[in-house]
PDB file of C-alpha atoms in Angstrom:
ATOM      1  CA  UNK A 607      30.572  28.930  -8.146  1.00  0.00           C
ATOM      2  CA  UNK A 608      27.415  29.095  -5.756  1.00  0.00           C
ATOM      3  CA  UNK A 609      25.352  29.589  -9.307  1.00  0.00           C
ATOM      4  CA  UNK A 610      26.765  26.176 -10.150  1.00  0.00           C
ATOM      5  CA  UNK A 611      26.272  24.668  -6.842  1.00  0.00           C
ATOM      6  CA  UNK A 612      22.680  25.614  -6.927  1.00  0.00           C
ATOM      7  CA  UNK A 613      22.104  24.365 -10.819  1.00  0.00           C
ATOM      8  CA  UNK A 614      23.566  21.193  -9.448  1.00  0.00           C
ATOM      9  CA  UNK A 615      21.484  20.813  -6.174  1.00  0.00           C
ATOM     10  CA  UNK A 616      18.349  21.993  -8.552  1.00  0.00           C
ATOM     11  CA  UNK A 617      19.298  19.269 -11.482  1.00  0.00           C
ATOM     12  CA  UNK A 618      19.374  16.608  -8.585  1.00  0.00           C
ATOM     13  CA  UNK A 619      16.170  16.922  -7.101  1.00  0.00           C
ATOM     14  CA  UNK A 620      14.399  17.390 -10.630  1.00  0.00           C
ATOM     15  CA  UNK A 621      16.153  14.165 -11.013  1.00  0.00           C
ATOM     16  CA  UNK A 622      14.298  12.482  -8.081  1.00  0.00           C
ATOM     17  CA  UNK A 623      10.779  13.518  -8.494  1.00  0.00           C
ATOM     18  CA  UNK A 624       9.475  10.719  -5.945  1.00  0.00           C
ATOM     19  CA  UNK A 625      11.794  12.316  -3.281  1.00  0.00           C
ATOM     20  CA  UNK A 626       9.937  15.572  -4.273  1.00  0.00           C
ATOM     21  CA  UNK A 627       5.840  14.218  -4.199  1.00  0.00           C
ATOM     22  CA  UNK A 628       6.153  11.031  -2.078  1.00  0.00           C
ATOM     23  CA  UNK A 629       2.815   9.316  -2.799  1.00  0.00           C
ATOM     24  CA  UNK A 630      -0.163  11.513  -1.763  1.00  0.00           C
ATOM     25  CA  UNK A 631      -3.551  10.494  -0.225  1.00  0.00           C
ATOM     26  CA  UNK A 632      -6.324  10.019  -3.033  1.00  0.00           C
ATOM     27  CA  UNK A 633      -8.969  13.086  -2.737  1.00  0.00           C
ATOM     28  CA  UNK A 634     -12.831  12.205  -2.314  1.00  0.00           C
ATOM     29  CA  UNK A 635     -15.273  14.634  -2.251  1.00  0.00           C
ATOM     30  CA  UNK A 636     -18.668  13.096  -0.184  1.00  0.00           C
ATOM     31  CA  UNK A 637     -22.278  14.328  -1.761  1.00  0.00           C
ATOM     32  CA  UNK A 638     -25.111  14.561   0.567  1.00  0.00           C
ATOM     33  CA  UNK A 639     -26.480  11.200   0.854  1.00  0.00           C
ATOM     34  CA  UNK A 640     -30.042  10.998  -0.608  1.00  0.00           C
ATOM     35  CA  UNK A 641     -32.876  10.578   2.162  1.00  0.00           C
ATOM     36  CA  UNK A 642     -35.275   7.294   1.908  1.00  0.00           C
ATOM     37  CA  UNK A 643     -38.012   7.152   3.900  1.00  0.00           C
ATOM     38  CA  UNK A 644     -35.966   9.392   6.236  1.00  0.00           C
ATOM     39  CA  UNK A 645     -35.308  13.365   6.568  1.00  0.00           C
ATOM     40  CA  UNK A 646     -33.069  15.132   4.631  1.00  0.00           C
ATOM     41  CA  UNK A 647     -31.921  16.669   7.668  1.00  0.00           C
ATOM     42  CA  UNK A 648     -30.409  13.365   8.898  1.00  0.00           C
ATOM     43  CA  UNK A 649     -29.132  12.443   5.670  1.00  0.00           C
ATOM     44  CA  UNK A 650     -27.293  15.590   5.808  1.00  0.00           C
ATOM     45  CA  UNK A 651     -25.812  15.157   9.329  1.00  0.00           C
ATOM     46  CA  UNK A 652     -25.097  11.755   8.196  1.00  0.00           C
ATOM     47  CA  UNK A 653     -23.309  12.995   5.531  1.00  0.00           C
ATOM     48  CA  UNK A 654     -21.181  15.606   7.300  1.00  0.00           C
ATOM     49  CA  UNK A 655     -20.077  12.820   9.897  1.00  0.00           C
ATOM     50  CA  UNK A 656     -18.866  10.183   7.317  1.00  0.00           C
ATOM     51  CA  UNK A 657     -17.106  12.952   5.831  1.00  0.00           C
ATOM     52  CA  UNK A 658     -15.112  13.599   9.086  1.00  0.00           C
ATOM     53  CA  UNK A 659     -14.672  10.012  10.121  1.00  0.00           C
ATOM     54  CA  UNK A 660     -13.551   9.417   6.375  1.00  0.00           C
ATOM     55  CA  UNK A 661     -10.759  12.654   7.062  1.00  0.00           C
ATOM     56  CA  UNK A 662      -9.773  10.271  10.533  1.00  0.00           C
ATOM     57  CA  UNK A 663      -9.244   6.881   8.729  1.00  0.00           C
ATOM     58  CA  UNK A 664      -6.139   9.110   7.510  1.00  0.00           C
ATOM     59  CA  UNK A 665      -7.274   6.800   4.633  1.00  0.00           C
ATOM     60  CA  UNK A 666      -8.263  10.198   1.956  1.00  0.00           C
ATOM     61  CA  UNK A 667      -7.737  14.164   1.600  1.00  0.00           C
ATOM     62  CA  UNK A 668     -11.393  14.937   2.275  1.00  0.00           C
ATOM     63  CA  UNK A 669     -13.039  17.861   0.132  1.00  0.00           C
ATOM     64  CA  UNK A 670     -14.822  20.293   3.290  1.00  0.00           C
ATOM     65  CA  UNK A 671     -18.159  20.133   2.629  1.00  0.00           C
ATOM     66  CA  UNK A 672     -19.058  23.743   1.868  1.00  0.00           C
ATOM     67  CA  UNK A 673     -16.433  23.869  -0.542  1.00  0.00           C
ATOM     68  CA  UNK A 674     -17.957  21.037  -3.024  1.00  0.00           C
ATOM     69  CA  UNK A 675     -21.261  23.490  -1.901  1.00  0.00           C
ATOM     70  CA  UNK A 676     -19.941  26.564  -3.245  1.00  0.00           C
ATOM     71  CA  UNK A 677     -18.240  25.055  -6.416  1.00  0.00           C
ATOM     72  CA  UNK A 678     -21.026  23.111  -7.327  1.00  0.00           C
ATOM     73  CA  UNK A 679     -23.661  26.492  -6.899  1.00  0.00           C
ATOM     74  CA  UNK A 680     -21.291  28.080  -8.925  1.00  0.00           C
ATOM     75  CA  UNK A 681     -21.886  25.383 -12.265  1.00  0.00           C
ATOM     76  CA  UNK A 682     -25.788  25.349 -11.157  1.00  0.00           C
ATOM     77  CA  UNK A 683     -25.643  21.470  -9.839  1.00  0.00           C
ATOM     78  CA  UNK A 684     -26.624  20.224  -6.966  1.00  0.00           C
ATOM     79  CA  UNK A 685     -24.946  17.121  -4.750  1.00  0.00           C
ATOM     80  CA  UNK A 686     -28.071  16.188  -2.790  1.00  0.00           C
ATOM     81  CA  UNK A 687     -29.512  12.841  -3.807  1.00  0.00           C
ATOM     82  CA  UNK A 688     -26.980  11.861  -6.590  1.00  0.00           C
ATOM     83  CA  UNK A 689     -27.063   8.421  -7.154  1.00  0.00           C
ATOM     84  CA  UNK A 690     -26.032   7.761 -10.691  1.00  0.00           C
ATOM     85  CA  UNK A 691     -22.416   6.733 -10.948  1.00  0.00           C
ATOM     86  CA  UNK A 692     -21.963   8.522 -14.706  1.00  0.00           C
ATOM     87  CA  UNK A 693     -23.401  11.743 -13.107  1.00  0.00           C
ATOM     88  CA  UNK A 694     -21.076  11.478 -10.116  1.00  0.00           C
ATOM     89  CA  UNK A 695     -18.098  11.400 -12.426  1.00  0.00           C
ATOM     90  CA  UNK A 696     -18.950  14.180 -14.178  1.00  0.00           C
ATOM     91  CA  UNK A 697     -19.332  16.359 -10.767  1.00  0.00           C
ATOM     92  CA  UNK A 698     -16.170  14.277  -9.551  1.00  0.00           C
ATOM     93  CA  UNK A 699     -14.139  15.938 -12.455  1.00  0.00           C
ATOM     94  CA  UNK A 700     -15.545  19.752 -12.174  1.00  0.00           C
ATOM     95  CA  UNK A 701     -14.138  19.032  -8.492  1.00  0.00           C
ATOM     96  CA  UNK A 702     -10.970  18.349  -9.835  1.00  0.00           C
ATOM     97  CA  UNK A 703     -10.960  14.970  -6.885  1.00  0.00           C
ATOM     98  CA  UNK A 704     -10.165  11.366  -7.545  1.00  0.00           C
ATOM     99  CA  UNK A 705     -12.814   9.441  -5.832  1.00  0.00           C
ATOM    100  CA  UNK A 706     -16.625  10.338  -5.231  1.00  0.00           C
ATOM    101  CA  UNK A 707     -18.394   8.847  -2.663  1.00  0.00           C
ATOM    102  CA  UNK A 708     -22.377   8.366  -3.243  1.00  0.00           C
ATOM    103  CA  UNK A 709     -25.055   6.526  -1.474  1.00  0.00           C
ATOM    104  CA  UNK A 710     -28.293   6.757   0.679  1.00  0.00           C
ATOM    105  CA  UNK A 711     -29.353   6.939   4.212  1.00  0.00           C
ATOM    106  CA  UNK A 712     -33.154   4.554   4.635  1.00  0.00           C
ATOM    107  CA  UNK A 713     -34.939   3.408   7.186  1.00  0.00           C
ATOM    108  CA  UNK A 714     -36.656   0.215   7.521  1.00  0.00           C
ATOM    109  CA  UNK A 715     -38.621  -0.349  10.271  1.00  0.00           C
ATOM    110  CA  UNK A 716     -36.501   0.462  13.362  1.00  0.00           C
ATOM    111  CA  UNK A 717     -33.512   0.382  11.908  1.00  0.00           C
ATOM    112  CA  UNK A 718     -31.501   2.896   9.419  1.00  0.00           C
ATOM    113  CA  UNK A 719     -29.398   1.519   6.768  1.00  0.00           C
ATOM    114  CA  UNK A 720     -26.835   3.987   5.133  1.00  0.00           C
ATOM    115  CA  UNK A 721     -25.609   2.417   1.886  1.00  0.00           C
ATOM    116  CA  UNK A 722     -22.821   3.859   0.073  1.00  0.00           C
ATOM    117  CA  UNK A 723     -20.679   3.384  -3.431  1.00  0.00           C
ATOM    118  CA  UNK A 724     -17.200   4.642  -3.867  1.00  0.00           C
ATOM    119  CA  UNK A 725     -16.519   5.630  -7.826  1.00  0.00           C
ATOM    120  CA  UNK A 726     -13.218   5.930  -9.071  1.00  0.00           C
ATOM    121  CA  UNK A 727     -13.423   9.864 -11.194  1.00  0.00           C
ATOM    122  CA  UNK A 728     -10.623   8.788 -13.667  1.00  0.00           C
ATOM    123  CA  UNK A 729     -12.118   5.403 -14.853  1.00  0.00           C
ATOM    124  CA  UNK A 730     -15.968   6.268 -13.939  1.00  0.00           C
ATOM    125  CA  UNK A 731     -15.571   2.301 -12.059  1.00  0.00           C
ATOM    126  CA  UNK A 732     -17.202   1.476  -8.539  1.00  0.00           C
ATOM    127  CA  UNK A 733     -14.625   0.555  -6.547  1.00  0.00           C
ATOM    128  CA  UNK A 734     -16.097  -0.159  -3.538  1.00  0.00           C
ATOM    129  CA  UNK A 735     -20.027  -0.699  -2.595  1.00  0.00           C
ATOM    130  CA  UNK A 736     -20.717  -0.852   1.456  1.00  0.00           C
ATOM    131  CA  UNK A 737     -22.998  -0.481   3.663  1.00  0.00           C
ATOM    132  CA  UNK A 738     -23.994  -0.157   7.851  1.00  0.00           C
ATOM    133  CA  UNK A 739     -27.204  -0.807   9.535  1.00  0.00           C
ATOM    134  CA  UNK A 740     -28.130   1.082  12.695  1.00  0.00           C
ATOM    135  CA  UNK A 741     -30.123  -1.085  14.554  1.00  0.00           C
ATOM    136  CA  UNK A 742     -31.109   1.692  17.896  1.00  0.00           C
ATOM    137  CA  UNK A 743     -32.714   4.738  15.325  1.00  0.00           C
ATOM    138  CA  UNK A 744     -31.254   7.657  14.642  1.00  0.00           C
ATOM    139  CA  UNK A 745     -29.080   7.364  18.523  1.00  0.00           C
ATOM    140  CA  UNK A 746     -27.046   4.482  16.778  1.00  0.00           C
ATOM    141  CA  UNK A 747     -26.176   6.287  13.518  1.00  0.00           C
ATOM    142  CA  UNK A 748     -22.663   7.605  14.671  1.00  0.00           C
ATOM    143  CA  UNK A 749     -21.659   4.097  15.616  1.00  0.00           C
ATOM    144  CA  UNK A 750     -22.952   2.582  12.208  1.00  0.00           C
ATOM    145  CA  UNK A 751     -20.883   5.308  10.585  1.00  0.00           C
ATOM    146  CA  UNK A 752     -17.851   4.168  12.366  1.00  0.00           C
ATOM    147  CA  UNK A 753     -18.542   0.914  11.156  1.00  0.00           C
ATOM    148  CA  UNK A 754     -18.652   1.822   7.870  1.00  0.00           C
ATOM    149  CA  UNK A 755     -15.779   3.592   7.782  1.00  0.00           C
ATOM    150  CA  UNK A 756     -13.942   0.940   9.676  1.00  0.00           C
ATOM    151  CA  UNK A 757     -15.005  -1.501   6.671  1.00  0.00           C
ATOM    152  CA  UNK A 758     -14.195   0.801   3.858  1.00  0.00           C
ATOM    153  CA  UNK A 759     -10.307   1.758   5.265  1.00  0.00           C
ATOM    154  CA  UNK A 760     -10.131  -2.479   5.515  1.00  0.00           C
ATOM    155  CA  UNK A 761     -10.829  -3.128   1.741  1.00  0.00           C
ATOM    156  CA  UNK A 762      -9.375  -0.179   0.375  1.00  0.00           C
ATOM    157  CA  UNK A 763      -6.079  -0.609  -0.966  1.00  0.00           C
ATOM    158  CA  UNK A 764      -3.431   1.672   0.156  1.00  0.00           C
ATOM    159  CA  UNK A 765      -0.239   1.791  -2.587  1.00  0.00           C
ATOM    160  CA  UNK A 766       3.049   3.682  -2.660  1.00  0.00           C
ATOM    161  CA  UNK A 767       6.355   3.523  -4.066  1.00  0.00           C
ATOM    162  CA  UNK A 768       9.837   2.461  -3.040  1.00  0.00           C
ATOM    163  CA  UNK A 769      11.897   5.777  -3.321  1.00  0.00           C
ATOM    164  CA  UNK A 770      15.153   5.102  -2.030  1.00  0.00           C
ATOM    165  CA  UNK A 771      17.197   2.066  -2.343  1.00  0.00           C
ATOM    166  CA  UNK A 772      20.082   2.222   0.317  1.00  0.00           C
ATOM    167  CA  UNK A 773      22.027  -1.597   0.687  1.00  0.00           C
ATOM    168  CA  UNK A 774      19.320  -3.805   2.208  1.00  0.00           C
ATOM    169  CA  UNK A 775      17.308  -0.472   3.187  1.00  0.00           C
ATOM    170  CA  UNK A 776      14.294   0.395   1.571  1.00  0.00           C
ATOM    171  CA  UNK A 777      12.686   3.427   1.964  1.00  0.00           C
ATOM    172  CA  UNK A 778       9.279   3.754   0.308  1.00  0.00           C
ATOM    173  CA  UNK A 779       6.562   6.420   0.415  1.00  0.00           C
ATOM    174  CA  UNK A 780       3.971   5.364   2.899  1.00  0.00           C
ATOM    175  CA  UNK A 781       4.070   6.485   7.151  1.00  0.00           C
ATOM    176  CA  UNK A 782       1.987   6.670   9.886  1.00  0.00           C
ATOM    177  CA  UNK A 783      -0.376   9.042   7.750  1.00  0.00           C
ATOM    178  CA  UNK A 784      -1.489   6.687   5.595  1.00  0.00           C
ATOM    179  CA  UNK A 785      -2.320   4.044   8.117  1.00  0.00           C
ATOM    180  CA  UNK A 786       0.487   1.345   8.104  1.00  0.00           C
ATOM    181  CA  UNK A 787       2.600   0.322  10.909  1.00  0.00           C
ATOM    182  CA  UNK A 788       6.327  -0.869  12.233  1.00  0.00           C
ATOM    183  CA  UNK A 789       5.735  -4.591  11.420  1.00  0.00           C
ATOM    184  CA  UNK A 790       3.378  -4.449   8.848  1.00  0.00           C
ATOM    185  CA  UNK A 791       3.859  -6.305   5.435  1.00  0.00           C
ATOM    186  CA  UNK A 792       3.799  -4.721   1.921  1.00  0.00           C
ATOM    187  CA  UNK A 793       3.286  -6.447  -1.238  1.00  0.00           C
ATOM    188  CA  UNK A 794       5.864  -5.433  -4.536  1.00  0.00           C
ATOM    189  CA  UNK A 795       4.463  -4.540  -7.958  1.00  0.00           C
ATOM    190  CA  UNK A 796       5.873  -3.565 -11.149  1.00  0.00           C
ATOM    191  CA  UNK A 797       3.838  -2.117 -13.529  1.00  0.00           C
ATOM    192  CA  UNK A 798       3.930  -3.221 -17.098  1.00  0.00           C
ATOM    193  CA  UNK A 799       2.273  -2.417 -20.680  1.00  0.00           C
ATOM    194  CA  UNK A 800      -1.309  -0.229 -20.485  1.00  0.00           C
ATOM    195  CA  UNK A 801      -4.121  -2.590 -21.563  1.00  0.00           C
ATOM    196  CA  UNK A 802      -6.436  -1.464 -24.221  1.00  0.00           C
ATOM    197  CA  UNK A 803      -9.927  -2.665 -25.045  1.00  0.00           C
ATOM    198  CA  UNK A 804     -10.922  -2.577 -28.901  1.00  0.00           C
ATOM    199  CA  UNK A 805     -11.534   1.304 -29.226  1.00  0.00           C
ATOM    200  CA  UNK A 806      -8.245   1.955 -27.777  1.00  0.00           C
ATOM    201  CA  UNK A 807      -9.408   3.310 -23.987  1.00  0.00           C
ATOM    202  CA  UNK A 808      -7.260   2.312 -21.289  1.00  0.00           C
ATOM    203  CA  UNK A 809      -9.278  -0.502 -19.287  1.00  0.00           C
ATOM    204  CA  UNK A 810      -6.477  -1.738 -17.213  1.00  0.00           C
ATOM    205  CA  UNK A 811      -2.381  -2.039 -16.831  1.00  0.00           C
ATOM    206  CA  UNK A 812       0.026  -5.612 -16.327  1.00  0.00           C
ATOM    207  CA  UNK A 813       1.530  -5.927 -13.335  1.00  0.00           C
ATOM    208  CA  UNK A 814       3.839  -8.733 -11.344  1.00  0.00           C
ATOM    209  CA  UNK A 815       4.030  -8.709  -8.080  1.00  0.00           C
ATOM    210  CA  UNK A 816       7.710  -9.433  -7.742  1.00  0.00           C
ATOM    211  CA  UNK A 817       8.660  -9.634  -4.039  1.00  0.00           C
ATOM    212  CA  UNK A 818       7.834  -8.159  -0.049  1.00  0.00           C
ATOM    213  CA  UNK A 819       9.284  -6.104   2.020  1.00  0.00           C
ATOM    214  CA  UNK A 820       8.596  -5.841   5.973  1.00  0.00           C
ATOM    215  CA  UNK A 821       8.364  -2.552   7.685  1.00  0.00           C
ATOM    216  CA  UNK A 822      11.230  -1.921  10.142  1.00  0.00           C
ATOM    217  CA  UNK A 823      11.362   1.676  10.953  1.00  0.00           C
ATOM    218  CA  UNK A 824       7.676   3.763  10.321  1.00  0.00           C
ATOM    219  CA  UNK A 825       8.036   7.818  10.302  1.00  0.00           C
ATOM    220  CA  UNK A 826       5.169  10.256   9.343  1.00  0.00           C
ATOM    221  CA  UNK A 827       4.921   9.966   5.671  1.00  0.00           C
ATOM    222  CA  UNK A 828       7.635   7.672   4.610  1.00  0.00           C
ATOM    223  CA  UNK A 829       9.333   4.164   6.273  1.00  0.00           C
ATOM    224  CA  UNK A 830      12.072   1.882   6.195  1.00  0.00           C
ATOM    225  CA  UNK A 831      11.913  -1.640   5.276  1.00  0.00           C
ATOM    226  CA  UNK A 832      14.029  -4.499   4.778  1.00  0.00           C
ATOM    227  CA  UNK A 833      13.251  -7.216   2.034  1.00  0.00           C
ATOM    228  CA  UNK A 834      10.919 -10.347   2.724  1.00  0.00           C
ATOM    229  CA  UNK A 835      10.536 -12.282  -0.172  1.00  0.00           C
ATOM    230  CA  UNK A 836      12.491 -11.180  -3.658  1.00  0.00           C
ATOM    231  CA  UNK A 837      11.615 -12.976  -7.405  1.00  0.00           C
ATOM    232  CA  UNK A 838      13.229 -10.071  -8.946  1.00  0.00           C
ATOM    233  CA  UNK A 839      16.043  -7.204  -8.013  1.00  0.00           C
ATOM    234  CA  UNK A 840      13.660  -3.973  -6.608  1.00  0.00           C
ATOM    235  CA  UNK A 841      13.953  -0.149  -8.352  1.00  0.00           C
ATOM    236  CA  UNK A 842      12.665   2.885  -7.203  1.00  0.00           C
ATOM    237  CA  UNK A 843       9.395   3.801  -8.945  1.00  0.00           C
ATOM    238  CA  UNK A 844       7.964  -0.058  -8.205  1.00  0.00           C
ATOM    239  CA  UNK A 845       4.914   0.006  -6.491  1.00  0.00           C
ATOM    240  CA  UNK A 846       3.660  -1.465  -2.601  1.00  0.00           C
ATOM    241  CA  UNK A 847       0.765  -2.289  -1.696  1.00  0.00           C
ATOM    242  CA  UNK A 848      -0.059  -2.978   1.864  1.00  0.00           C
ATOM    243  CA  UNK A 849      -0.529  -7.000   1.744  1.00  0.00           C
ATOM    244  CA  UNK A 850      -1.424  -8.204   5.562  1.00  0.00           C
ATOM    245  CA  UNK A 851      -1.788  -7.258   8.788  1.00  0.00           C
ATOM    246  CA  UNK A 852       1.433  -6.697  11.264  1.00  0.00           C
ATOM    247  CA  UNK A 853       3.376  -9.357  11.615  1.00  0.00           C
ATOM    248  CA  UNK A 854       4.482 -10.562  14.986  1.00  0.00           C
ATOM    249  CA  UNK A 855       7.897 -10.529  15.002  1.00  0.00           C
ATOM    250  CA  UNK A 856       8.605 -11.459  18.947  1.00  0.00           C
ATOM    251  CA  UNK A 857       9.310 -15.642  18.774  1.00  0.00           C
ATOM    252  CA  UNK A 858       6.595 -17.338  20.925  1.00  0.00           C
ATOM    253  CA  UNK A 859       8.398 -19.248  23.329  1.00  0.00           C
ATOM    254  CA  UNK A 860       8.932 -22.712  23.399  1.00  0.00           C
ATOM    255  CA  UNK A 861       6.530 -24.842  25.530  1.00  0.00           C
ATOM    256  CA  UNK A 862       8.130 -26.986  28.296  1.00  0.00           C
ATOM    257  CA  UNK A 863       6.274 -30.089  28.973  1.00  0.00           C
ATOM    258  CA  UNK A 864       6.829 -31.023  33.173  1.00  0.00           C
ATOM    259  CA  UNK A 865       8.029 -34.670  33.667  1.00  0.00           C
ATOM    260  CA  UNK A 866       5.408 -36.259  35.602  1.00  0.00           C
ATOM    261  CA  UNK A 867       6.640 -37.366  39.155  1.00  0.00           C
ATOM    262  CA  UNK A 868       6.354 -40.365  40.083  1.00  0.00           C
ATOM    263  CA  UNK A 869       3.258 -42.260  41.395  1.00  0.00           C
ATOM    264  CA  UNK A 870       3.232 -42.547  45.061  1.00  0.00           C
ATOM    265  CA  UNK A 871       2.118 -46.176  47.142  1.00  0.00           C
ATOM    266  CA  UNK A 872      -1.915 -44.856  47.279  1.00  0.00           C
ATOM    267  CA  UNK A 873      -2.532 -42.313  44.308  1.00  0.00           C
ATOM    268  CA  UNK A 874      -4.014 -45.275  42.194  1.00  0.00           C
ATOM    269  CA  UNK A 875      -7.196 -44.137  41.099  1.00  0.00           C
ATOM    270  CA  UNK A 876      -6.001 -40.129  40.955  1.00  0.00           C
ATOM    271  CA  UNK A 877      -6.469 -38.384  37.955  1.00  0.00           C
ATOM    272  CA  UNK A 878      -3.151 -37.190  36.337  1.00  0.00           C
ATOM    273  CA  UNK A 879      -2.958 -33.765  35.080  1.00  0.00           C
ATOM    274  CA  UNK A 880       0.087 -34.255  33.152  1.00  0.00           C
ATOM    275  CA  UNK A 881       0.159 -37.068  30.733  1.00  0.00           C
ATOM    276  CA  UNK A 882       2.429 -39.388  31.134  1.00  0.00           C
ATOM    277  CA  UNK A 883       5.796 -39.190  28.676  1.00  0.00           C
ATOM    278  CA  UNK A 884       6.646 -41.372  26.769  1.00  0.00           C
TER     279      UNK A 884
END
């Protein structure tokens, strides 16, 4: 009997994968920036910072630096000064990480400009290009870093799944971890057929976006939500995308307009503060 019990329980959760690897955070690994015009030494430390703020956007599982070091020492390569996007797939994939992160650190004048390009392993595409300009040296590096990391969690696009369908509760696969917040608004996809270019490599997939849903309840790596906007019935597996910023959900009060009193013998000539009503 407790052999059955346990195929059952086992047969369950095989059944419900998504409740078993809710939707993890994509990996990046960060190569040493290459130096222009500056030292390698700060390219380095600015390396080894944008790697830690990137870890603190909660935004990526961040490769620790001396582990891309070792791995890559291991296949004789080196990840200082890689700037070609076809090379930085190719070290992407020996690290086994999603997205590479690639760039520069120059100086201009005064002023140090750290320029960076975010390249998507799988598909060799740049998905995002950004940059920061310290404008106070090498003392104002840390706060252009911030910046850029600010920038780069704003445009990139954080997606999950709806796991659980329970009455007009939704539960889908994105918390506090990956950045998103009681209030905040999440877009509805469904995926459709794989699109092909001529020699038959995958360039792309259809999608609809097919409704909202509003975050009610937010926990550490999954939430509840309750349905916005609905073109067509929601199943688990269907995709969300976080589509705008938190949505104020307190009603703003309604403004009261004073009655103006009335005029006394001797206040011609006054100005009103309250125009008059009609």
């Amino acid at each position: 009997m407790n052999k059955a019990f346990a195929l059952f329980l086992l047969l369950g959760i095989v059944c419900q994968p998504n409740l078993l690897h809710p939707q993890a955070k994509p990996t990046i690994a960060v190569l040493t920036l290459e130096a222009k015009n500056v030292g390698q030494e700060t390219a380095d430390a600015v390396s080894d910072i944008l790697s830690t703020e990137l870890f603190n956007s909660q935004r990526f599982k961040v490769i620790e630096r001396q582990a891309i070091l070792r791995i890559l020492d291991e296949q004789k390569l080196q990840m200082t000064g890689v700037t070609d996007m076809s090379q930085a797939v190719e070290i992407g994939k020996i690290l086994n990480v999603e997205k590479i992160l690639i760039g520069s650190v120059s100086r201009l004048g005064d002023n140090y400009i750290i320029n960076t390009r975010l390249v998507n392993v799988k598909t060799g595409a740049l998905e995002l290009a950004q940059n920061a300009t310290s404008k106070r040296g090498e003392e104002g590096l840390t706060e252009a870093i911030n910046d850029l990391v600010a920038k780069m969690s704003e445009k990139i696009q954080v997606e999950g799944s709806v796991i659980r369908i329970k009455g007009e509760v939704i539960l889908v696969d994105l918390g506090l971890n990956h950045g998103v917040a009681e209030g905040q608004e999440l877009s509805v996809v469904r995926l459709g057929d794989v699109v092909t270019d001529l020699g038959g490599t995958v360039i792309g997939q259809a999608e609809d976006r097919i409704g909202t849903l509003l975050l009610t309840a937010v926990k550490a790596d999954y939430s509840e939500a309750r349905v916005g906007m609905v073109k067509l019935p929601f199943r688990v597996g269907d995709k969300v995308r976080v589509a705008a910023a938190i949505v104020e959900t307190t009603p703003e009060k309604p403004v009261v307009r004073k009655k103006e009193k009335p005029k006394k013998e001797g206040d011609q000539g006054k100005a009103v503060d309250t125009p008059p009503v009609f």
